Coordinates of C-alpha atoms in Angstrom, one line a residue:
M210 CA 22.6 -32.1 -5.3
I211 CA 21.0 -32.0 -8.7
N212 CA 21.8 -35.7 -9.3
R213 CA 19.3 -36.6 -6.6
Y214 CA 16.5 -35.1 -8.7
I215 CA 17.4 -36.4 -12.2
S216 CA 14.4 -37.7 -14.1
R217 CA 14.9 -39.7 -17.3
R218 CA 12.0 -40.0 -19.6
R219 CA 11.5 -40.9 -23.3
F220 CA 11.8 -38.0 -25.7
L221 CA 8.5 -36.9 -27.3
K222 CA 8.4 -36.1 -31.0
A223 CA 6.8 -33.0 -32.4
G224 CA 3.8 -34.9 -33.8
T225 CA 3.1 -36.3 -30.3
L226 CA 3.2 -32.9 -28.7
A227 CA 0.9 -31.5 -31.4
S228 CA -1.6 -34.3 -30.9
M229 CA -1.8 -33.3 -27.2
G230 CA -2.8 -29.8 -28.2
F231 CA 0.6 -28.3 -27.4
A232 CA 1.7 -25.4 -29.7
V233 CA 4.8 -26.5 -31.5
A234 CA 6.7 -24.1 -33.8
S235 CA 9.0 -26.5 -35.6
T236 CA 10.9 -29.8 -35.3
D237 CA 14.1 -27.7 -35.1
A238 CA 12.8 -25.8 -32.0
L239 CA 12.1 -29.1 -30.2
S240 CA 15.4 -30.6 -31.1
S241 CA 17.3 -27.9 -29.2
W242 CA 16.1 -29.5 -26.0
A243 CA 15.1 -33.1 -26.9
A244 CA 18.5 -34.1 -28.3
H245 CA 20.1 -33.9 -24.9
P246 CA 19.7 -35.7 -21.5
R247 CA 17.2 -33.9 -19.4
E248 CA 17.4 -33.2 -15.6
S249 CA 14.4 -32.2 -13.6
I250 CA 14.3 -29.8 -10.6
D251 CA 11.6 -28.0 -8.7
A252 CA 12.7 -24.4 -9.6
I253 CA 15.4 -22.9 -12.0
V254 CA 16.9 -19.5 -11.6
I255 CA 18.8 -18.1 -14.6
G256 CA 21.4 -15.6 -13.5
S257 CA 22.9 -14.7 -10.1
G258 CA 22.8 -10.9 -10.0
F259 CA 20.5 -8.8 -7.8
G260 CA 17.3 -10.5 -9.0
G261 CA 18.5 -14.0 -9.2
A262 CA 20.3 -13.9 -5.8
V263 CA 17.2 -12.8 -4.1
A264 CA 15.1 -15.4 -5.8
A265 CA 17.6 -18.2 -4.9
L266 CA 17.7 -17.3 -1.2
R267 CA 13.9 -16.9 -0.8
L268 CA 13.2 -20.2 -2.7
A269 CA 15.7 -21.9 -0.4
Q270 CA 14.0 -20.6 2.7
A271 CA 10.7 -21.9 1.3
G272 CA 12.3 -25.3 1.0
V273 CA 12.3 -25.4 -2.8
Q274 CA 15.0 -27.4 -4.5
T275 CA 16.5 -24.8 -6.8
L276 CA 19.1 -24.9 -9.5
L277 CA 20.8 -21.6 -10.3
L278 CA 22.4 -21.4 -13.8
E279 CA 25.2 -18.7 -14.1
R280 CA 27.1 -18.2 -17.3
G281 CA 30.2 -16.9 -15.6
R282 CA 32.7 -18.5 -13.2
R283 CA 33.2 -18.1 -9.5
W284 CA 35.4 -15.2 -8.3
T285 CA 36.5 -16.0 -4.7
I286 CA 38.8 -13.5 -3.0
T287 CA 42.2 -15.2 -2.4
E288 CA 44.6 -14.8 0.4
A289 CA 47.1 -13.4 -2.1
Q290 CA 44.4 -10.8 -3.0
N291 CA 44.9 -11.3 -6.8
T292 CA 41.5 -12.8 -7.8
F293 CA 40.7 -10.1 -10.4
A294 CA 42.5 -8.3 -13.2
T295 CA 43.0 -4.5 -12.7
L296 CA 42.3 -1.5 -14.8
R297 CA 45.9 -0.7 -14.8
N298 CA 47.0 -4.1 -15.8
P299 CA 44.2 -6.0 -17.6
D300 CA 44.3 -9.6 -18.7
G301 CA 41.8 -12.2 -19.7
R302 CA 40.1 -12.1 -16.3
S303 CA 38.9 -8.6 -17.1
S304 CA 36.6 -9.3 -20.1
W305 CA 34.0 -11.8 -21.1
L306 CA 35.3 -13.8 -24.1
S307 CA 36.9 -10.8 -25.7
P308 CA 40.3 -10.5 -27.4
F309 CA 40.7 -7.0 -26.0
A310 CA 40.2 -5.4 -22.5
V311 CA 36.7 -3.9 -22.6
V312 CA 37.5 -0.9 -20.3
S313 CA 40.4 1.1 -21.6
D314 CA 41.7 4.6 -22.0
P315 CA 39.6 6.5 -24.6
G316 CA 41.7 7.2 -27.7
S317 CA 44.3 4.6 -26.9
K318 CA 44.8 1.4 -28.8
P319 CA 42.8 -1.6 -27.5
I320 CA 44.8 -3.8 -25.1
P321 CA 45.0 -7.4 -26.3
I322 CA 44.2 -10.1 -23.8
D323 CA 43.6 -13.9 -23.8
V324 CA 40.1 -14.9 -24.6
Y325 CA 38.6 -15.9 -21.2
T326 CA 35.4 -15.9 -19.3
G327 CA 36.2 -12.6 -17.7
V328 CA 34.1 -10.6 -15.3
V329 CA 32.7 -7.9 -17.6
E330 CA 31.0 -8.1 -21.0
L331 CA 30.8 -5.3 -23.5
M332 CA 27.9 -5.5 -25.9
V333 CA 27.9 -3.2 -28.9
E334 CA 24.3 -2.6 -29.8
K335 CA 22.6 -0.2 -32.2
G336 CA 22.9 3.3 -30.7
I337 CA 24.5 2.3 -27.4
S338 CA 27.2 0.1 -25.9
V339 CA 26.4 -1.6 -22.7
F340 CA 28.4 -3.4 -19.9
A341 CA 27.2 -6.4 -18.0
G342 CA 28.8 -8.5 -15.2
A343 CA 29.6 -12.2 -15.7
G344 CA 30.2 -14.5 -12.7
V345 CA 28.6 -15.8 -9.6
G346 CA 27.2 -12.6 -8.2
G347 CA 26.5 -11.0 -11.5
G348 CA 26.7 -7.2 -11.7
S349 CA 27.5 -7.0 -7.9
L350 CA 31.1 -8.1 -8.8
V351 CA 31.7 -5.0 -10.9
Y352 CA 29.4 -2.3 -9.7
N353 CA 30.6 0.6 -7.6
G354 CA 28.6 -0.4 -4.5
A355 CA 26.1 2.5 -4.4
T356 CA 22.9 1.4 -2.6
Y357 CA 20.7 4.3 -3.5
Q358 CA 17.0 4.5 -2.8
P359 CA 14.9 6.8 -5.1
T360 CA 12.7 9.6 -3.7
R361 CA 9.0 9.0 -3.6
A362 CA 8.3 11.5 -6.3
N363 CA 10.9 10.0 -8.7
F364 CA 9.8 6.4 -7.9
D365 CA 6.2 7.3 -8.7
R366 CA 7.2 9.1 -11.8
V367 CA 8.7 5.8 -13.1
F368 CA 6.1 3.2 -11.8
Q369 CA 3.0 5.4 -12.1
G370 CA 1.4 4.0 -8.9
A371 CA 1.7 0.4 -10.1
V372 CA 4.1 -0.4 -7.3
S373 CA 3.5 1.1 -3.9
Y374 CA 6.4 3.3 -2.7
D375 CA 5.2 2.9 0.9
E376 CA 5.4 -0.9 0.6
M377 CA 8.9 -0.7 -0.9
D378 CA 10.1 1.9 1.7
K379 CA 8.7 0.1 4.7
V380 CA 9.2 -3.6 3.8
Y381 CA 11.4 -4.4 0.8
Y382 CA 14.2 -1.8 0.8
P383 CA 14.8 -2.5 4.5
R384 CA 14.8 -6.3 3.7
V385 CA 17.6 -5.8 1.2
R386 CA 19.5 -3.6 3.6
S387 CA 19.3 -6.3 6.3
I388 CA 21.2 -8.6 4.0
L389 CA 23.7 -6.3 2.3
K390 CA 24.2 -4.0 5.3
P391 CA 25.3 -0.9 3.4
S392 CA 26.5 2.2 5.2
T393 CA 27.8 5.7 4.5
I394 CA 31.4 6.5 4.4
P395 CA 32.9 7.0 7.9
A396 CA 34.2 10.5 8.6
D397 CA 37.8 9.4 9.2
I398 CA 37.9 7.8 5.7
L399 CA 36.2 10.7 4.0
A400 CA 38.9 13.0 5.5
T401 CA 41.7 11.1 3.9
N402 CA 43.5 12.3 0.7
Y403 CA 41.9 9.3 -1.2
Y404 CA 38.5 10.9 -0.9
R405 CA 39.3 14.5 -1.6
S406 CA 37.1 14.6 -4.8
G407 CA 34.1 13.6 -2.7
R408 CA 34.7 16.5 -0.2
V409 CA 35.2 18.9 -3.1
A410 CA 31.9 17.8 -4.7
L411 CA 30.0 18.3 -1.5
G412 CA 31.4 21.8 -1.3
L413 CA 30.3 22.5 -4.9
A414 CA 26.8 21.4 -4.1
A415 CA 26.5 23.5 -1.0
K416 CA 27.5 26.7 -2.7
A417 CA 25.1 26.0 -5.6
G418 CA 22.1 25.3 -3.3
L419 CA 21.9 21.7 -4.4
T420 CA 21.6 18.7 -2.1
G421 CA 24.9 17.0 -1.6
K422 CA 24.9 13.9 0.7
L423 CA 26.7 10.7 1.6
L424 CA 25.6 7.6 -0.2
E425 CA 24.9 4.2 1.3
M426 CA 27.6 2.0 0.0
N427 CA 27.8 -1.8 -0.1
L428 CA 31.4 -1.8 1.1
D429 CA 33.3 -3.0 4.1
W430 CA 34.8 0.2 5.4
D431 CA 37.1 -1.7 7.7
V432 CA 38.7 -3.3 4.7
I433 CA 39.1 0.2 3.1
R434 CA 40.8 1.2 6.3
Q435 CA 43.2 -1.7 5.9
E436 CA 43.9 -0.6 2.3
I437 CA 44.7 2.9 3.6
A438 CA 47.0 1.4 6.3
G439 CA 48.7 -0.7 3.7
T440 CA 47.8 -4.1 5.3
R441 CA 45.6 -5.1 2.3
V442 CA 46.2 -4.5 -1.4
A443 CA 45.1 -1.1 -2.6
S444 CA 42.0 -1.6 -4.6
G445 CA 38.9 0.4 -3.6
I446 CA 41.1 3.4 -2.7
I447 CA 42.6 3.7 -6.1
G448 CA 39.5 3.6 -8.2
E449 CA 39.4 -0.1 -9.0
Y450 CA 35.9 -1.6 -9.3
W451 CA 35.1 -2.2 -12.9
Y452 CA 37.0 -5.5 -12.9
G453 CA 36.3 -6.4 -9.2
N454 CA 38.0 -5.5 -5.9
N455 CA 41.0 -7.7 -4.9
S456 CA 41.0 -6.5 -1.3
G457 CA 37.5 -7.9 -0.6
C458 CA 36.1 -4.4 0.2
K459 CA 33.0 -5.0 -1.8
N460 CA 30.1 -7.0 -0.3
S461 CA 29.2 -8.7 -3.5
L462 CA 26.2 -11.1 -3.6
D463 CA 28.3 -14.2 -3.5
R464 CA 29.2 -13.2 0.1
N465 CA 25.6 -12.8 1.4
Y466 CA 22.5 -13.7 -0.6
L467 CA 24.1 -16.5 -2.6
L468 CA 26.2 -17.7 0.3
Q469 CA 23.1 -18.1 2.5
A470 CA 21.2 -19.8 -0.4
E471 CA 23.9 -22.4 -0.9
E472 CA 24.4 -23.0 2.8
S473 CA 20.7 -23.9 3.1
G474 CA 21.2 -27.1 1.1
F475 CA 18.3 -26.3 -1.2
V476 CA 20.2 -24.3 -3.9
E477 CA 22.9 -25.6 -6.2
I478 CA 24.8 -23.0 -8.4
L479 CA 26.2 -24.2 -11.7
P480 CA 28.7 -21.7 -13.0
L481 CA 29.9 -21.6 -16.6
H482 CA 26.4 -22.7 -17.9
V483 CA 25.2 -20.4 -20.7
V484 CA 21.5 -20.6 -21.2
T485 CA 20.6 -20.5 -25.0
D486 CA 16.9 -21.4 -25.2
I487 CA 13.7 -21.8 -23.2
N488 CA 11.1 -24.2 -24.5
E489 CA 7.5 -24.8 -23.3
V490 CA 7.0 -28.6 -22.8
P491 CA 4.0 -30.7 -21.8
G492 CA 2.6 -30.5 -18.3
N493 CA 3.1 -26.7 -17.8
R494 CA 6.8 -27.2 -17.7
Y495 CA 9.8 -25.5 -19.3
A496 CA 13.0 -27.0 -20.8
V497 CA 16.0 -24.7 -20.2
V498 CA 18.8 -25.5 -22.7
C499 CA 22.3 -24.4 -21.8
N500 CA 25.9 -24.9 -22.9
Q501 CA 28.3 -25.9 -20.3
I502 CA 31.6 -24.2 -21.2
D503 CA 35.2 -24.1 -20.0
E504 CA 37.0 -20.9 -18.9
G505 CA 38.0 -20.4 -22.5
G506 CA 34.4 -20.3 -23.7
N507 CA 34.6 -23.8 -25.4
V508 CA 31.4 -25.8 -25.2
L509 CA 31.9 -29.0 -23.2
Q510 CA 28.4 -30.3 -23.4
T511 CA 24.8 -29.1 -23.9
R512 CA 22.4 -29.8 -21.0
T513 CA 18.7 -29.4 -20.7
F514 CA 16.9 -28.9 -17.3
I515 CA 13.2 -29.3 -16.8
S516 CA 11.1 -27.4 -14.3
S517 CA 7.6 -26.1 -13.7
H518 CA 9.0 -22.8 -12.2
V519 CA 11.6 -20.8 -14.1
F520 CA 12.9 -17.4 -12.8
L521 CA 14.6 -15.3 -15.4
A522 CA 17.2 -13.1 -13.8
A523 CA 19.9 -12.9 -16.5
G524 CA 19.9 -9.1 -16.3
S525 CA 17.9 -6.8 -18.6
M526 CA 20.0 -7.8 -21.6
G527 CA 20.1 -11.5 -21.0
T528 CA 16.5 -11.9 -20.0
S529 CA 15.2 -9.8 -22.8
K530 CA 17.2 -11.5 -25.4
L531 CA 16.2 -15.0 -24.2
L532 CA 12.5 -14.0 -24.4
V533 CA 12.7 -12.2 -27.7
K534 CA 14.5 -15.2 -29.2
A535 CA 11.9 -17.6 -27.8
K536 CA 9.1 -15.6 -29.2
A537 CA 10.6 -15.3 -32.6
K538 CA 11.5 -19.0 -32.8
G539 CA 8.2 -20.2 -31.5
T540 CA 9.5 -22.0 -28.4
L541 CA 7.4 -19.6 -26.3
P542 CA 4.8 -18.6 -28.9
K543 CA 2.3 -17.0 -26.5
L544 CA 4.6 -14.1 -25.4
N545 CA 2.9 -10.8 -26.1
Y546 CA 3.8 -7.7 -28.0
A547 CA 5.6 -6.0 -25.1
V548 CA 8.4 -8.6 -24.8
G549 CA 11.6 -6.8 -25.9
Q550 CA 10.1 -3.3 -25.6
F551 CA 10.4 -0.4 -23.1
W552 CA 14.1 -0.6 -22.5
G553 CA 16.3 2.2 -21.1
A554 CA 19.7 3.0 -19.7
D555 CA 18.7 4.9 -16.6
G556 CA 19.5 8.2 -18.2
D557 CA 23.3 7.5 -17.9
T558 CA 25.6 10.2 -19.0
F559 CA 29.3 10.7 -18.2
A560 CA 30.7 14.1 -17.6
L561 CA 34.1 15.7 -16.7
Q562 CA 34.4 18.9 -14.8
G563 CA 37.7 20.8 -14.5
G564 CA 39.1 24.0 -13.0
L565 CA 38.5 22.9 -9.5
P566 CA 40.5 22.8 -6.3
P567 CA 42.9 19.7 -6.0
T568 CA 40.8 16.6 -6.2
N569 CA 43.1 13.6 -6.4
P570 CA 40.9 12.4 -9.3
S571 CA 42.1 8.8 -9.7
Q572 CA 41.6 7.8 -6.1
G573 CA 38.8 6.6 -3.8
T574 CA 35.4 5.0 -4.4
P575 CA 32.1 6.7 -5.1
S576 CA 30.7 7.8 -1.8
V577 CA 28.7 11.0 -2.2
V578 CA 26.0 12.3 -4.6
I579 CA 24.7 15.7 -5.8
E580 CA 21.0 15.7 -6.3
D581 CA 19.1 18.1 -8.6
H582 CA 15.6 16.8 -8.5
T583 CA 14.2 20.2 -9.5
N584 CA 16.2 20.3 -12.7
P585 CA 13.9 22.1 -15.2
I586 CA 14.6 19.4 -17.8
V587 CA 14.3 16.1 -15.9
P588 CA 15.3 15.1 -12.4
T589 CA 19.1 14.5 -12.4
V590 CA 21.8 13.3 -10.0
L591 CA 25.6 13.5 -10.3
L592 CA 27.6 10.7 -8.8
P593 CA 31.3 11.8 -8.6
G594 CA 33.8 8.9 -8.8
P595 CA 37.4 8.2 -9.5
Q596 CA 38.8 8.0 -13.0
W597 CA 41.6 5.5 -12.7
N598 CA 43.8 7.1 -15.4
E599 CA 43.1 10.8 -14.8
T600 CA 46.4 12.5 -13.8
R601 CA 45.3 16.2 -13.9
E602 CA 44.5 17.8 -10.6
G603 CA 41.3 19.8 -10.2
Y604 CA 39.1 17.4 -12.3
I605 CA 36.1 15.4 -11.2
S606 CA 34.4 12.6 -13.3
Y607 CA 30.7 12.2 -12.9
L608 CA 28.1 9.5 -13.7
D609 CA 24.9 11.4 -14.3
M610 CA 21.6 9.6 -14.0
A611 CA 18.2 11.0 -15.0
I612 CA 14.6 9.9 -15.7
V613 CA 14.3 9.3 -19.5
P614 CA 11.5 7.4 -21.3
A615 CA 12.1 3.8 -22.1
K616 CA 12.5 4.0 -25.9
G617 CA 14.8 1.0 -26.6
S618 CA 13.6 -2.3 -28.2
F619 CA 15.1 -5.7 -29.1
N620 CA 14.8 -7.5 -32.4
Y621 CA 15.6 -11.0 -33.5
D622 CA 17.8 -11.6 -36.6
Y623 CA 16.9 -15.0 -38.2
S624 CA 20.0 -15.0 -40.3
T625 CA 22.4 -15.0 -37.3
N626 CA 20.0 -16.5 -34.6
S627 CA 20.8 -13.4 -32.5
V628 CA 19.0 -10.5 -30.8
Q629 CA 20.1 -6.9 -30.9
L630 CA 19.0 -3.9 -29.0
T631 CA 18.2 -0.6 -30.8
W632 CA 18.5 2.6 -28.7
P633 CA 17.3 5.9 -30.3
K634 CA 20.2 7.9 -28.9
D635 CA 19.4 11.1 -30.8
S636 CA 15.6 11.2 -30.1
P637 CA 14.6 14.4 -28.2
E638 CA 13.5 12.5 -25.1
V639 CA 16.8 10.6 -24.8
V640 CA 18.9 13.8 -25.4
Q641 CA 17.1 15.3 -22.4
A642 CA 19.5 13.4 -20.1
R643 CA 22.5 15.1 -21.6
K644 CA 20.9 18.5 -21.5
A645 CA 19.9 18.0 -17.8
A646 CA 23.4 16.9 -16.8
L647 CA 24.8 20.0 -18.6
H648 CA 22.3 22.3 -16.8
T649 CA 23.3 20.9 -13.4
L650 CA 27.0 21.2 -14.1
Q651 CA 26.5 24.8 -15.3
T652 CA 24.7 25.5 -12.0
L653 CA 27.7 24.2 -10.1
N654 CA 30.2 26.1 -12.2
K655 CA 28.4 29.4 -11.9
A656 CA 28.0 29.2 -8.1
N657 CA 31.6 28.1 -7.5
T658 CA 33.5 30.5 -9.8
S659 CA 36.1 32.6 -7.9
S660 CA 39.4 34.4 -8.4
A661 CA 41.2 31.2 -7.5
Y662 CA 39.2 28.7 -9.5
Q663 CA 37.2 28.7 -12.7
P664 CA 35.1 25.5 -12.9
T665 CA 34.2 24.4 -16.4
T666 CA 32.4 21.5 -18.0
V667 CA 34.9 19.7 -20.1
S668 CA 32.7 17.1 -21.6
V669 CA 29.2 15.5 -21.4
N670 CA 28.8 12.1 -23.2
D671 CA 26.4 9.3 -23.4
G672 CA 26.2 6.2 -25.6
V673 CA 27.6 3.9 -22.9
S674 CA 25.8 2.4 -19.9
G675 CA 26.0 -0.2 -17.2
H676 CA 22.5 0.4 -15.9
L677 CA 20.3 -1.8 -18.1
L678 CA 16.6 -1.8 -17.5
G679 CA 13.5 -3.0 -19.3
G680 CA 12.5 -5.4 -22.0
A681 CA 10.0 -7.4 -20.0
V682 CA 8.3 -4.7 -18.1
L683 CA 5.8 -4.9 -15.2
G684 CA 2.2 -4.5 -16.3
K685 CA 3.1 -5.1 -20.0
A686 CA 5.1 -8.2 -20.7
C687 CA 4.6 -9.4 -17.1
D688 CA 2.0 -8.8 -14.5
F689 CA 2.9 -6.6 -11.6
Y690 CA 4.7 -9.4 -9.7
G691 CA 6.8 -10.7 -12.6
R692 CA 4.6 -13.4 -14.0
V693 CA 5.2 -13.6 -17.7
K694 CA 1.9 -13.1 -19.4
G695 CA 0.6 -16.2 -21.2
Y696 CA 2.8 -18.7 -19.2
K697 CA 2.1 -20.2 -15.8
G698 CA 5.3 -20.7 -13.8
L699 CA 7.5 -18.5 -15.9
Y700 CA 8.7 -15.4 -14.1
V701 CA 11.0 -12.3 -14.5
V702 CA 12.7 -11.0 -11.4
D703 CA 15.5 -8.7 -12.5
G704 CA 16.0 -5.3 -14.1
A705 CA 14.1 -6.3 -17.2
L706 CA 10.9 -5.6 -15.2
I707 CA 11.7 -1.9 -14.8
P708 CA 10.8 0.6 -17.5
G709 CA 14.1 2.2 -18.3
S710 CA 14.9 4.1 -15.1
T711 CA 14.9 3.7 -11.3
G712 CA 14.2 7.3 -10.6
A713 CA 17.6 8.9 -11.0
T714 CA 19.4 6.4 -8.9
N715 CA 21.8 3.4 -9.4
P716 CA 19.4 0.5 -10.1
S717 CA 20.8 -2.4 -8.0
F718 CA 19.0 -1.5 -4.8
T719 CA 15.6 -1.1 -6.5
I720 CA 16.1 -4.3 -8.6
A721 CA 16.8 -6.3 -5.4
A722 CA 13.9 -4.8 -3.5
L723 CA 11.5 -5.3 -6.4
A724 CA 12.7 -9.0 -6.6
E725 CA 12.0 -9.4 -2.9
R726 CA 8.5 -8.1 -3.4
C727 CA 7.8 -10.3 -6.4
V728 CA 9.3 -13.5 -5.1
E729 CA 7.4 -13.2 -1.8
R730 CA 4.1 -13.0 -3.6
L731 CA 5.0 -15.8 -6.1
I732 CA 6.0 -18.2 -3.4
A733 CA 2.9 -17.5 -1.4
Q734 CA 0.4 -17.7 -4.3
D735 CA 1.8 -20.0 -7.1
K736 CA 2.2 -23.3 -5.2
I737 CA 6.0 -23.2 -5.5
C738 CA 6.5 -24.3 -1.8
K739 CA 7.1 -27.9 -1.2

């Protein structure tokens, strides 16, 4: 499709741009886009996760010719059900351009793999290590499927009235549900041995006076039933999701939002296109420079795409790093002080509880949650889930999420032409998440101690997260609908908009709903429609 909209024009030199009153940082900044053939399109979306997929579909429905640039490859479920690597047998498909599998058994030696454009990237930053999805569908390929709406009180605590909870609750969360169609675990599946830990967790919550409930999950429960029956490969029922689900049980974005966007005829997705720079060019337009790579990460060519409307949806890390780099290099010199600030990890903490009734701890998918919104430290939830390599009975692994201030920031390093995140992991406000998780676990332990079982908290750890939020926050770097301040036609529509937390919930649902809200307003008001 894109070839129908190619526009070839003579390249403009830096002096010409300056004479037109255009702010030019350096000849080098211009050469990053002017040295390559340019292709024009009505709208560009960078990234195909929960923000980018929403933007692509809604732009398509508005009749806007849209190009979606995705750094990763496509991951289509095969008849042989062997699309992805597994946690138990990782290979190059598991990890983004890494010589080692990025998810491994703590304390064990790293597992060497072929360098490949795998489905998960591990970024080691200052104070925290973070995971991000890579592929058509972004983080939806590797998340656990939890589609979790925050409470009004917790949502308002994060957004401070800048975004209406009523509007989100009545319009935008339901809109996302209508596409993803999440549902709670059916009783017959919850009753199986694979989901024993979920049943134990609900019992622990009930005895402690905490709220235990079923989560809406973006899973196809009929496929899970087929896994249980042995007619599809075991994947969801054995704790596999970090590297994708080979059975097809996960309703990832390539199977709904992105599929509908492509089928419209208005959206073209270009996988294996890594965006490196964004430049402002004359006529209120932007040059998006990217490297087209092969599946080994080798650069095949550099391409530049021109558009008046660019939607950044490369995830909190990708979007923030692109903007911080553009500000530092002067390719987007009008970006304000807030770009690269107010980042957080959703209060993520990982805990292990032992001394419980039999739990079958390596099996099943996350399906229930324990809520402790009145935790005296900060509102906290515990999401029990399988630990694929846990062999000891009576153990439950938890992902704990809390509301913690967005204290992280990004900085550009001129010597390496790279951007790094700094997270103050030992600051009192950040440590609150650990303390809150420990408090809730102690509440559970005390209420469930008996002559038969002695629940105990084995460990509570942070420093790792897959819930990445902030860096281009609403009302600070952007307006309250994602317009980047100082730039007409440049938008952020992903988790970078959110100040560090989604109210003690998994972020994907709120990211998608917020993108629905933003894109609807932008299409209506910013003359994007054709």
